[in-house]
Amino acid sequence: MSKTKTPFSQSIARTGFKAGAAFAGSVAIGVALALLLGGGLFFVYVGRLNGPGMAGARAGGAGALLALLTSPAVLVAVLLVAFVPLYVMLGVAQGRRRALRHVVAAHGDSLSERLSAAIAGRIEAMPRAHGALERAGEALSANALADQLAPALGTSRAVRRIIAFVVKRLPLSDLLRQWRAQRETSVPAEAGREDPALRAMLHQQVGDALRDMAMPSHTLLWIALGAHAMLFGVGLWLTR
């Protein structure tokens, strides 16, 4: 049987083109940083290994090899070259975040409504026996929710990553404790029926998680740039 695409899933597919462009742009920036900054500073530093302060390395032969192997300068060189793949990985990670932000920015409200309703429906369908609610987290896997919502949201990787991010960030145990506390002071809903209090809490928490995802973050990149500059400075001091 062929799956009929809903207008919402088609809209997400169109948004995917912009998300893909954002991903490609971030990866390109990561590759550029790897080649120009990572590779550039590495070769500049390697050129200094035969400079001042490395008299043993200029001696030639086994003495030069021993001097390099026992020198902290070699460790600095190894760490500097490790920044080349690190910048590529940061570019890929940033690209994924930017791609997901495009989807969230365009469809965040609809995603929040559908995902919170799906989670609430699974919890409401659970038996109310003691201890059953504590096992709700085991029944709410990202894959199961993605499969359930596939007819409405589609099966794109971006949607599955968003669902996985929300499920990982969702404090289910705290939400269930709050829900139990509210149910003790109100008329409890029957099993399998919609509980407005639960759905309101889930809608708020899912919305908060999606907003956090949509917030731009360059923290890891700035940390990498700072560490790279510090390491290069240490290398310059070692080869002065």
Backbone as numpy.savetxt, mean C-alpha at the origin, in Angstrom:
# Nx Ny Nz CAx CAy CAz Cx Cy Cz
-21.77 -18.92 -18.96 -22.61 -17.72 -18.96 -21.73 -16.48 -18.96
-22.06 -15.49 -19.74 -21.30 -14.25 -19.76 -21.87 -13.30 -18.72
-20.97 -12.63 -18.09 -21.39 -11.70 -17.04 -21.77 -10.36 -17.65
-22.93 -9.84 -17.30 -23.37 -8.53 -17.77 -22.76 -7.45 -16.91
-22.10 -6.51 -17.56 -21.46 -5.43 -16.82 -22.49 -4.37 -16.47
-22.48 -3.95 -15.22 -23.36 -2.88 -14.78 -22.76 -1.54 -15.16
-23.59 -0.48 -15.21 -23.04 0.85 -15.50 -21.94 1.25 -14.52
-22.09 0.82 -13.26 -21.08 1.19 -12.26 -19.75 0.50 -12.57
-19.80 -0.80 -12.89 -18.56 -1.50 -13.21 -17.92 -0.95 -14.47
-18.74 -0.53 -15.45 -18.20 0.08 -16.66 -17.55 1.42 -16.35
-18.15 2.16 -15.42 -17.57 3.45 -15.02 -16.23 3.24 -14.34
-16.12 2.22 -13.49 -14.85 1.91 -12.84 -13.81 1.50 -13.88
-14.25 0.76 -14.90 -13.32 0.36 -15.96 -12.77 1.57 -16.69
-13.62 2.57 -16.92 -13.15 3.79 -17.58 -12.17 4.54 -16.68
-12.48 4.58 -15.39 -11.56 5.21 -14.46 -10.23 4.48 -14.42
-10.27 3.18 -14.71 -9.04 2.40 -14.70 -7.99 2.89 -15.68
-8.40 3.50 -16.78 -7.43 4.02 -17.73 -6.62 5.15 -17.10
-7.31 6.05 -16.39 -6.59 7.12 -15.69 -5.72 6.56 -14.59
-6.24 5.55 -13.88 -5.45 4.93 -12.82 -4.21 4.27 -13.40
-4.35 3.62 -14.56 -3.19 3.00 -15.20 -2.15 4.01 -15.61
-2.60 5.17 -16.11 -1.66 6.22 -16.49 -0.92 6.75 -15.27
-1.64 6.90 -14.15 -0.99 7.36 -12.92 0.04 6.35 -12.44
-0.31 5.07 -12.54 0.63 4.02 -12.14 1.89 4.06 -13.00
1.70 4.17 -14.31 2.84 4.20 -15.22 3.73 5.42 -14.96
3.10 6.56 -14.66 3.88 7.76 -14.37 4.74 7.62 -13.13
4.17 7.03 -12.08 4.93 6.84 -10.85 6.07 5.85 -11.04
5.82 4.78 -11.80 6.88 3.81 -12.07 8.00 4.48 -12.87
7.64 5.32 -13.84 8.65 6.01 -14.63 9.50 6.93 -13.75
8.86 7.61 -12.80 9.62 8.46 -11.88 10.56 7.62 -11.03
10.07 6.46 -10.56 10.92 5.58 -9.77 12.12 5.08 -10.55
11.91 4.73 -11.82 13.02 4.27 -12.66 14.02 5.41 -12.90
13.49 6.61 -13.13 14.38 7.76 -13.34 15.22 8.04 -12.11
14.61 7.99 -10.94 15.37 8.19 -9.70 16.42 7.10 -9.52
16.04 5.86 -9.87 16.98 4.75 -9.74 18.21 4.95 -10.62
17.97 5.36 -11.87 19.09 5.50 -12.81 19.91 6.76 -12.56
19.21 7.89 -12.41 19.92 9.16 -12.30 20.49 9.39 -10.91
19.67 9.18 -9.90 20.12 9.46 -8.53 20.84 8.26 -7.93
20.18 7.09 -7.96 20.80 5.91 -7.39 22.08 5.51 -8.11
21.96 5.32 -9.42 23.15 4.94 -10.19 24.18 6.05 -10.27
23.72 7.29 -10.41 24.66 8.41 -10.52 25.54 8.56 -9.29
24.91 8.59 -8.11 25.70 8.74 -6.88 26.60 7.54 -6.64
26.15 6.36 -7.05 26.99 5.17 -6.88 28.27 5.29 -7.70
28.16 5.69 -8.97 29.35 5.78 -9.81 30.24 6.94 -9.39
29.64 8.03 -8.92 30.46 9.12 -8.38 31.26 8.64 -7.18
30.61 7.88 -6.33 31.30 7.39 -5.13 32.38 6.37 -5.49
32.07 5.46 -6.41 33.07 4.47 -6.81 34.30 5.15 -7.40
34.09 6.26 -8.09 35.23 7.00 -8.64 36.13 7.58 -7.57
35.58 7.76 -6.37 36.40 8.31 -5.29 37.17 7.25 -4.52
36.89 5.97 -4.77 37.57 4.93 -4.02 39.06 4.90 -4.29
39.50 5.42 -5.43 40.93 5.51 -5.71 41.48 6.90 -5.40
40.69 7.67 -4.70 41.12 9.04 -4.40 41.79 9.16 -3.06
41.79 10.36 -2.48 42.44 10.60 -1.18 41.83 9.72 -0.10
42.68 9.26 0.79 42.23 8.47 1.91 42.17 6.99 1.62
42.43 6.57 0.38 42.38 5.16 0.01 43.75 4.74 -0.54
44.79 5.04 0.20 46.14 4.73 -0.25 46.33 3.24 -0.47
45.73 2.40 0.37 45.86 0.96 0.23 45.26 0.47 -1.07
44.16 1.09 -1.49 43.52 0.68 -2.73 44.36 1.04 -3.94
45.17 2.13 -3.84 46.01 2.55 -4.95 47.29 1.72 -5.04
47.54 0.86 -4.03 48.79 0.10 -4.03 48.78 -0.99 -5.09
47.61 -1.47 -5.48 47.51 -2.50 -6.50 47.68 -3.89 -5.92
47.26 -4.91 -6.68 47.44 -6.29 -6.28 46.59 -6.70 -5.11
47.11 -7.72 -4.37 46.36 -8.26 -3.23 46.19 -7.23 -2.14
47.14 -6.32 -2.00 47.03 -5.28 -0.98 45.84 -4.38 -1.22
45.59 -4.06 -2.48 44.44 -3.21 -2.81 43.14 -3.95 -2.50
43.07 -5.25 -2.88 41.86 -6.02 -2.63 41.59 -6.14 -1.14
42.64 -6.40 -0.35 42.46 -6.53 1.10 42.04 -5.21 1.71
42.62 -4.13 1.22 42.26 -2.81 1.75 40.78 -2.50 1.50
40.31 -2.87 0.30 38.92 -2.59 -0.02 37.96 -3.48 0.78
38.32 -4.78 0.91 37.44 -5.71 1.61 37.33 -5.39 3.08
38.37 -4.83 3.67 38.35 -4.51 5.10 37.98 -3.06 5.36
37.54 -2.34 4.34 37.24 -0.93 4.51 35.75 -0.69 4.60
35.32 0.19 5.49 33.89 0.55 5.54 33.42 1.18 4.24
34.36 1.67 3.43 33.97 2.30 2.17 33.29 1.31 1.24
33.69 0.04 1.29 33.05 -0.97 0.44 31.61 -1.19 0.87
31.35 -1.21 2.17 29.99 -1.37 2.66 29.11 -0.21 2.21
29.68 0.99 2.21 28.93 2.15 1.74 28.58 1.99 0.26
29.51 1.48 -0.53 29.25 1.28 -1.95 28.14 0.27 -2.17
28.14 -0.82 -1.40 27.10 -1.83 -1.52 25.73 -1.24 -1.16
25.71 -0.45 -0.09 24.44 0.15 0.32 23.95 1.17 -0.70
24.90 1.91 -1.31 24.50 2.89 -2.31 23.88 2.23 -3.54
24.45 1.12 -3.99 23.90 0.48 -5.17 22.53 -0.16 -4.85
22.28 -0.46 -3.57 20.98 -1.03 -3.19 19.85 -0.03 -3.37
20.19 1.27 -3.44 19.14 2.28 -3.63 18.59 2.25 -5.05
19.30 1.64 -5.99 18.79 1.57 -7.36 17.50 0.75 -7.42
17.48 -0.51 -6.95 16.19 -1.23 -6.95 15.19 -0.66 -5.95
15.69 -0.02 -4.89 14.77 0.54 -3.89 13.91 1.63 -4.50
14.50 2.51 -5.30 13.72 3.57 -5.93 12.70 3.00 -6.91
13.06 1.92 -7.60 12.09 1.28 -8.51 10.92 0.72 -7.71
11.20 0.05 -6.60 10.13 -0.51 -5.78 9.25 0.58 -5.19
9.87 1.70 -4.77 9.07 2.81 -4.26 8.18 3.39 -5.35
8.70 3.46 -6.58 7.89 3.94 -7.69 6.70 3.05 -7.96
6.89 1.73 -7.90 5.80 0.79 -8.11 4.77 0.92 -6.99
5.24 1.00 -5.73 4.32 1.13 -4.60 3.53 2.43 -4.67
4.22 3.52 -5.02 3.53 4.80 -5.14 2.55 4.78 -6.31
2.91 4.08 -7.37 2.00 3.97 -8.52 0.72 3.25 -8.16
0.84 2.19 -7.37 -0.36 1.47 -6.94 -1.25 2.36 -6.10
-0.63 3.12 -5.18 -1.43 4.01 -4.33 -2.12 5.08 -5.18
-1.40 5.65 -6.15 -2.01 6.68 -7.00 -3.15 6.10 -7.83
-2.98 4.89 -8.33 -4.03 4.26 -9.12 -5.28 4.04 -8.27
-5.09 3.53 -7.06 -6.23 3.30 -6.18 -6.89 4.61 -5.78
-6.08 5.66 -5.60 -6.65 6.97 -5.24 -7.56 7.48 -6.35
-7.21 7.23 -7.60 -8.07 7.66 -8.71 -9.44 6.98 -8.62
-9.42 5.68 -8.35 -10.68 4.95 -8.26 -11.50 5.44 -7.06
-10.83 5.64 -5.92 -11.54 6.09 -4.72 -12.09 7.50 -4.91
-11.29 8.38 -5.53 -11.74 9.75 -5.72 -12.98 9.82 -6.62
-13.05 8.92 -7.61 -14.17 8.95 -8.55 -15.39 8.20 -8.03
-15.16 7.14 -7.24 -16.27 6.27 -6.85 -16.28 5.94 -5.36
-15.64 6.78 -4.56 -15.52 6.49 -3.14 -16.85 6.30 -2.43
-17.81 7.18 -2.70 -19.11 7.08 -2.00 -19.83 5.79 -2.36
-19.85 5.45 -3.64 -20.53 4.23 -4.05 -19.82 2.99 -3.52
-18.49 3.01 -3.54 -17.74 1.89 -3.01 -17.99 1.72 -1.52
-18.01 2.84 -0.79 -18.25 2.79 0.64 -19.62 2.22 0.95
-20.63 2.67 0.20 -22.00 2.20 0.44 -22.14 0.71 0.16
-21.60 0.26 -0.96 -21.74 -1.15 -1.34 -20.93 -2.06 -0.43
-19.69 -1.64 -0.12 -18.84 -2.50 0.69 -19.34 -2.59 2.13
-19.76 -1.46 2.71 -20.27 -1.51 4.08 -21.55 -2.33 4.15
-22.40 -2.25 3.12 -23.63 -3.05 3.11 -23.32 -4.54 2.99
-22.30 -4.88 2.20 -21.94 -6.30 2.05 -21.38 -6.85 3.35
-20.54 -6.07 4.03 -19.98 -6.53 5.31 -21.08 -6.66 6.35
-21.97 -5.65 6.41 -23.06 -5.70 7.38 -23.96 -6.90 7.12
-24.25 -7.17 5.85 -25.11 -8.30 5.53 -24.53 -9.62 5.99
-23.22 -9.78 5.86 -22.59 -11.02 6.32 -22.64 -11.14 7.84
-22.43 -10.02 8.53 -22.48 -10.07 9.99 -23.91 -10.32 10.47
-24.88 -9.66 9.84 -26.28 -9.82 10.24 -26.77 -11.25 10.03
-26.19 -11.94 9.06 -26.61 -13.31 8.77 -26.01 -14.32 9.73
-25.03 -13.88 10.56 -24.41 -14.80 11.50 -25.35 -15.08 12.67
-25.26 -16.26 13.25 -26.09 -16.55 14.43 -25.69 -15.66 15.60
-26.64 -15.40 16.47 -26.39 -14.52 17.60 -25.88 -15.28 18.83
-25.52 -16.55 18.66 -25.03 -17.33 19.80 -23.76 -16.71 20.36
-23.51 -16.95 21.64 -22.34 -16.37 22.30 -21.06 -16.85 21.61
-20.22 -15.90 21.27 -18.95 -16.23 20.64 -19.01 -16.22 19.12
-20.20 -16.18 18.55 -20.29 -16.21 17.09 -19.80 -14.90 16.48
-20.13 -13.78 17.14 -19.71 -12.50 16.59 -18.20 -12.32 16.61
-17.53 -12.94 17.61 -16.09 -12.81 17.67 -15.41 -13.49 16.48
-16.13 -14.39 15.81 -15.55 -15.07 14.65 -15.94 -14.40 13.35
-16.51 -13.21 13.43 -16.93 -12.52 12.21 -15.75 -12.19 11.32
-14.63 -11.84 11.92 -13.45 -11.50 11.13 -12.98 -12.65 10.27
-13.17 -13.89 10.75 -12.75 -15.05 9.97 -13.64 -15.24 8.75
-14.90 -14.83 8.84 -15.83 -15.02 7.72 -15.78 -13.88 6.72
-15.16 -12.76 7.09 -15.14 -11.58 6.22 -13.78 -11.46 5.53
-13.50 -12.33 4.61 -12.25 -12.25 3.87 -12.41 -11.30 2.69
-11.32 -10.70 2.26 -11.37 -9.76 1.14 -11.80 -10.46 -0.14
-11.34 -11.69 -0.35 -11.71 -12.43 -1.57 -13.21 -12.73 -1.60
-13.76 -13.14 -0.44 -15.19 -13.45 -0.40 -16.02 -12.20 -0.69
-15.64 -11.07 -0.11 -16.37 -9.83 -0.35 -16.23 -9.38 -1.80
-15.02 -9.53 -2.35 -14.81 -9.14 -3.75 -15.66 -9.99 -4.68
-15.74 -11.29 -4.41 -16.58 -12.17 -5.23 -18.06 -11.81 -5.10
-18.48 -11.46 -3.89 -19.87 -11.10 -3.67 -20.24 -9.81 -4.41
-19.31 -8.86 -4.43 -19.58 -7.56 -5.04 -19.21 -7.49 -6.51
-18.65 -8.58 -7.05 -18.22 -8.58 -8.45 -19.32 -8.22 -9.43
-20.58 -8.70 -9.25 -21.63 -8.31 -10.21 -21.87 -6.80 -10.25
-21.63 -6.11 -9.14 -21.88 -4.66 -9.10 -20.63 -3.84 -9.38
-19.47 -4.31 -8.86 -18.24 -3.52 -8.95 -17.29 -4.00 -10.03
-17.51 -5.18 -10.57 -16.58 -5.72 -11.53 -15.49 -6.53 -10.85
-14.56 -7.02 -11.64 -13.51 -7.91 -11.12 -12.12 -7.34 -11.33
-11.99 -6.03 -11.42 -10.68 -5.43 -11.66 -9.78 -5.58 -10.43
-8.49 -5.56 -10.69 -7.53 -5.66 -9.59 -7.63 -4.47 -8.65
-7.91 -3.30 -9.21 -7.99 -2.10 -8.38 -9.09 -2.25 -7.33
-10.25 -2.75 -7.74 -11.36 -2.93 -6.79 -10.99 -3.95 -5.72
-10.36 -5.05 -6.13 -9.96 -6.07 -5.15 -8.92 -5.52 -4.18
-8.00 -4.70 -4.66 -7.01 -4.11 -3.75 -7.67 -3.14 -2.78
-8.66 -2.39 -3.26 -9.38 -1.47 -2.37 -10.11 -2.25 -1.29
-10.79 -3.32 -1.67 -11.52 -4.13 -0.69 -10.55 -4.73 0.32
-9.42 -5.24 -0.16 -8.42 -5.82 0.75 -7.87 -4.76 1.70
-7.65 -3.54 1.21 -7.14 -2.46 2.06 -8.15 -2.13 3.15
-9.43 -2.02 2.77 -10.46 -1.66 3.75 -10.62 -2.75 4.80
-10.67 -4.01 4.36 -10.84 -5.11 5.31 -9.67 -5.16 6.29
-8.46 -4.89 5.78 -7.29 -4.92 6.65 -7.32 -3.78 7.67
-7.83 -2.63 7.26 -7.86 -1.47 8.14 -9.08 -1.43 9.05
-10.09 -2.23 8.75 -11.35 -2.15 9.48 -11.20 -2.77 10.87
-11.45 -2.00 11.93 -11.36 -2.56 13.30 -12.61 -3.35 13.66
-12.72 -4.55 13.12 -13.96 -5.32 13.29 -14.25 -5.63 14.75
-13.21 -5.98 15.51 -13.45 -6.33 16.92 -14.01 -5.14 17.69
-13.46 -3.94 17.46 -13.97 -2.74 18.14 -15.40 -2.43 17.69
-15.64 -2.56 16.38 -16.98 -2.29 15.88 -18.01 -3.23 16.49
-17.65 -4.50 16.60 -18.58 -5.47 17.16 -18.84 -5.22 18.64
-17.79 -4.77 19.36 -18.00 -4.43 20.78 -18.96 -3.24 20.90
-18.76 -2.22 20.04 -19.66 -1.07 20.09 -21.08 -1.48 19.72
-21.20 -2.36 18.74 -22.52 -2.81 18.31 -23.21 -3.56 19.44
-22.47 -4.43 20.13 -23.07 -5.17 21.24 -23.53 -4.22 22.34
-22.70 -3.19 22.61 -23.06 -2.23 23.65 -24.35 -1.49 23.29
-24.50 -1.13 22.02 -25.72 -0.44 21.59 -26.92 -1.38 21.63
-26.72 -2.63 21.27 -27.83 -3.58 21.26 -28.35 -3.85 22.67
-27.46 -3.71 23.66 -27.90 -3.95 25.04 -28.86 -2.88 25.53
-28.77 -1.68 24.92 -29.63 -0.58 25.34 -30.77 -0.31 24.36
-30.93 -1.19 23.37 -32.00 -1.01 22.39 -32.62 -2.36 22.07
-33.67 -2.33 21.30 -34.33 -3.57 20.89 -33.47 -4.25 19.84
-32.97 -5.46 20.10 -32.08 -6.11 19.14 -32.82 -6.52 17.87
-32.08 -6.44 16.76 -32.66 -6.87 15.49 -32.58 -8.39 15.39
-33.56 -8.96 14.69 -33.54 -10.40 14.50 -32.41 -10.79 13.56
-31.92 -12.03 13.73 -30.85 -12.51 12.87 -31.31 -12.50 11.42
-30.45 -12.01 10.53 -30.78 -11.97 9.12 -31.47 -10.70 8.69
-31.87 -9.84 9.62 -32.51 -8.58 9.27 -31.53 -7.43 9.41
-31.79 -6.37 8.65 -30.88 -5.23 8.66 -30.86 -4.55 10.02
-29.66 -4.21 10.47 -29.48 -3.50 11.73 -28.96 -2.10 11.40
-29.78 -1.05 11.54 -29.35 0.30 11.16 -28.11 0.76 11.92
-27.99 0.41 13.21 -26.84 0.85 13.98 -25.55 0.25 13.44
-25.56 -1.04 13.14 -24.38 -1.70 12.58 -24.02 -1.10 11.24
-25.00 -0.90 10.39 -24.73 -0.37 9.06 -24.19 1.06 9.12
-24.67 1.85 10.05 -24.17 3.21 10.19 -22.71 3.22 10.63
-22.37 2.36 11.59 -20.98 2.28 12.06 -20.06 1.80 10.96
-20.49 0.79 10.23 -19.64 0.24 9.16 -19.47 1.26 8.04
-20.54 1.96 7.70 -20.45 2.96 6.63 -19.44 4.04 6.99
-19.44 4.47 8.25 -18.49 5.49 8.68 -17.05 4.97 8.65
-16.85 3.75 9.17 -15.50 3.19 9.22 -14.96 2.91 7.82
-15.78 2.36 6.95 -15.34 2.10 5.57 -15.02 3.41 4.86
-15.87 4.41 5.06 -15.60 5.71 4.45 -14.31 6.32 4.94
-14.03 6.19 6.25 -12.77 6.72 6.79 -11.57 6.00 6.19
-11.67 4.68 6.04 -10.57 3.92 5.45 -10.32 4.33 4.00
-11.38 4.55 3.25 -11.23 4.96 1.86 -10.65 6.36 1.77
-11.02 7.24 2.67 -10.44 8.59 2.66 -8.96 8.54 3.00
-8.58 7.66 3.92 -7.15 7.51 4.23 -6.39 7.02 3.00
-7.00 6.13 2.24 -6.35 5.63 1.03 -6.18 6.74 0.00
-7.15 7.66 -0.05 -7.11 8.72 -1.05 -6.15 9.85 -0.68
-5.63 9.84 0.55 -4.69 10.88 0.95 -3.31 10.60 0.37
-2.71 11.58 -0.34 -1.38 11.34 -0.90 -0.33 11.23 0.20
0.64 10.35 -0.01 1.70 10.14 0.97 3.02 9.91 0.26
4.02 10.75 0.57 5.36 10.60 0.02 6.37 10.35 1.14
5.88 9.87 2.27 6.74 9.71 3.44 7.90 8.77 3.15
7.62 7.60 2.57 8.67 6.62 2.32 9.71 7.16 1.34
9.25 7.91 0.34 10.19 8.47 -0.62 11.12 9.49 0.05
10.55 10.36 0.90 11.38 11.35 1.58 12.36 10.67 2.53
11.93 9.60 3.19 12.84 8.86 4.07 13.98 8.26 3.26
13.66 7.69 2.10 14.69 7.09 1.25 15.67 8.15 0.75
15.15 9.31 0.34 16.02 10.38 -0.13 16.94 10.88 0.98
16.38 11.02 2.19 17.20 11.46 3.31 18.27 10.45 3.67
17.91 9.17 3.70 18.89 8.13 4.01 19.96 8.04 2.93
19.54 8.21 1.69 20.49 8.16 0.57 21.51 9.30 0.69
21.01 10.50 0.95 21.91 11.65 1.09 22.85 11.48 2.27
22.34 10.96 3.39 23.18 10.76 4.57 24.27 9.72 4.29
23.89 8.64 3.61 24.86 7.58 3.31 25.93 8.10 2.35
25.52 8.88 1.37 26.50 9.44 0.45 27.44 10.39 1.17
26.90 11.16 2.10 27.76 12.04 2.90 28.77 11.27 3.72
28.35 10.15 4.30 29.28 9.31 5.06 30.38 8.78 4.12
29.97 8.38 2.90 30.96 7.90 1.94 31.96 8.96 1.56
31.49 10.20 1.38 32.42 11.29 1.07 33.40 11.51 2.22
32.92 11.39 3.45 33.81 11.57 4.59 34.84 10.44 4.67
34.44 9.20 4.36 35.36 8.06 4.39 36.43 8.16 3.33
36.11 8.80 2.20 37.07 8.86 1.09 37.66 10.24 0.93
37.62 11.01 1.99 38.13 12.38 1.88 39.66 12.39 1.75
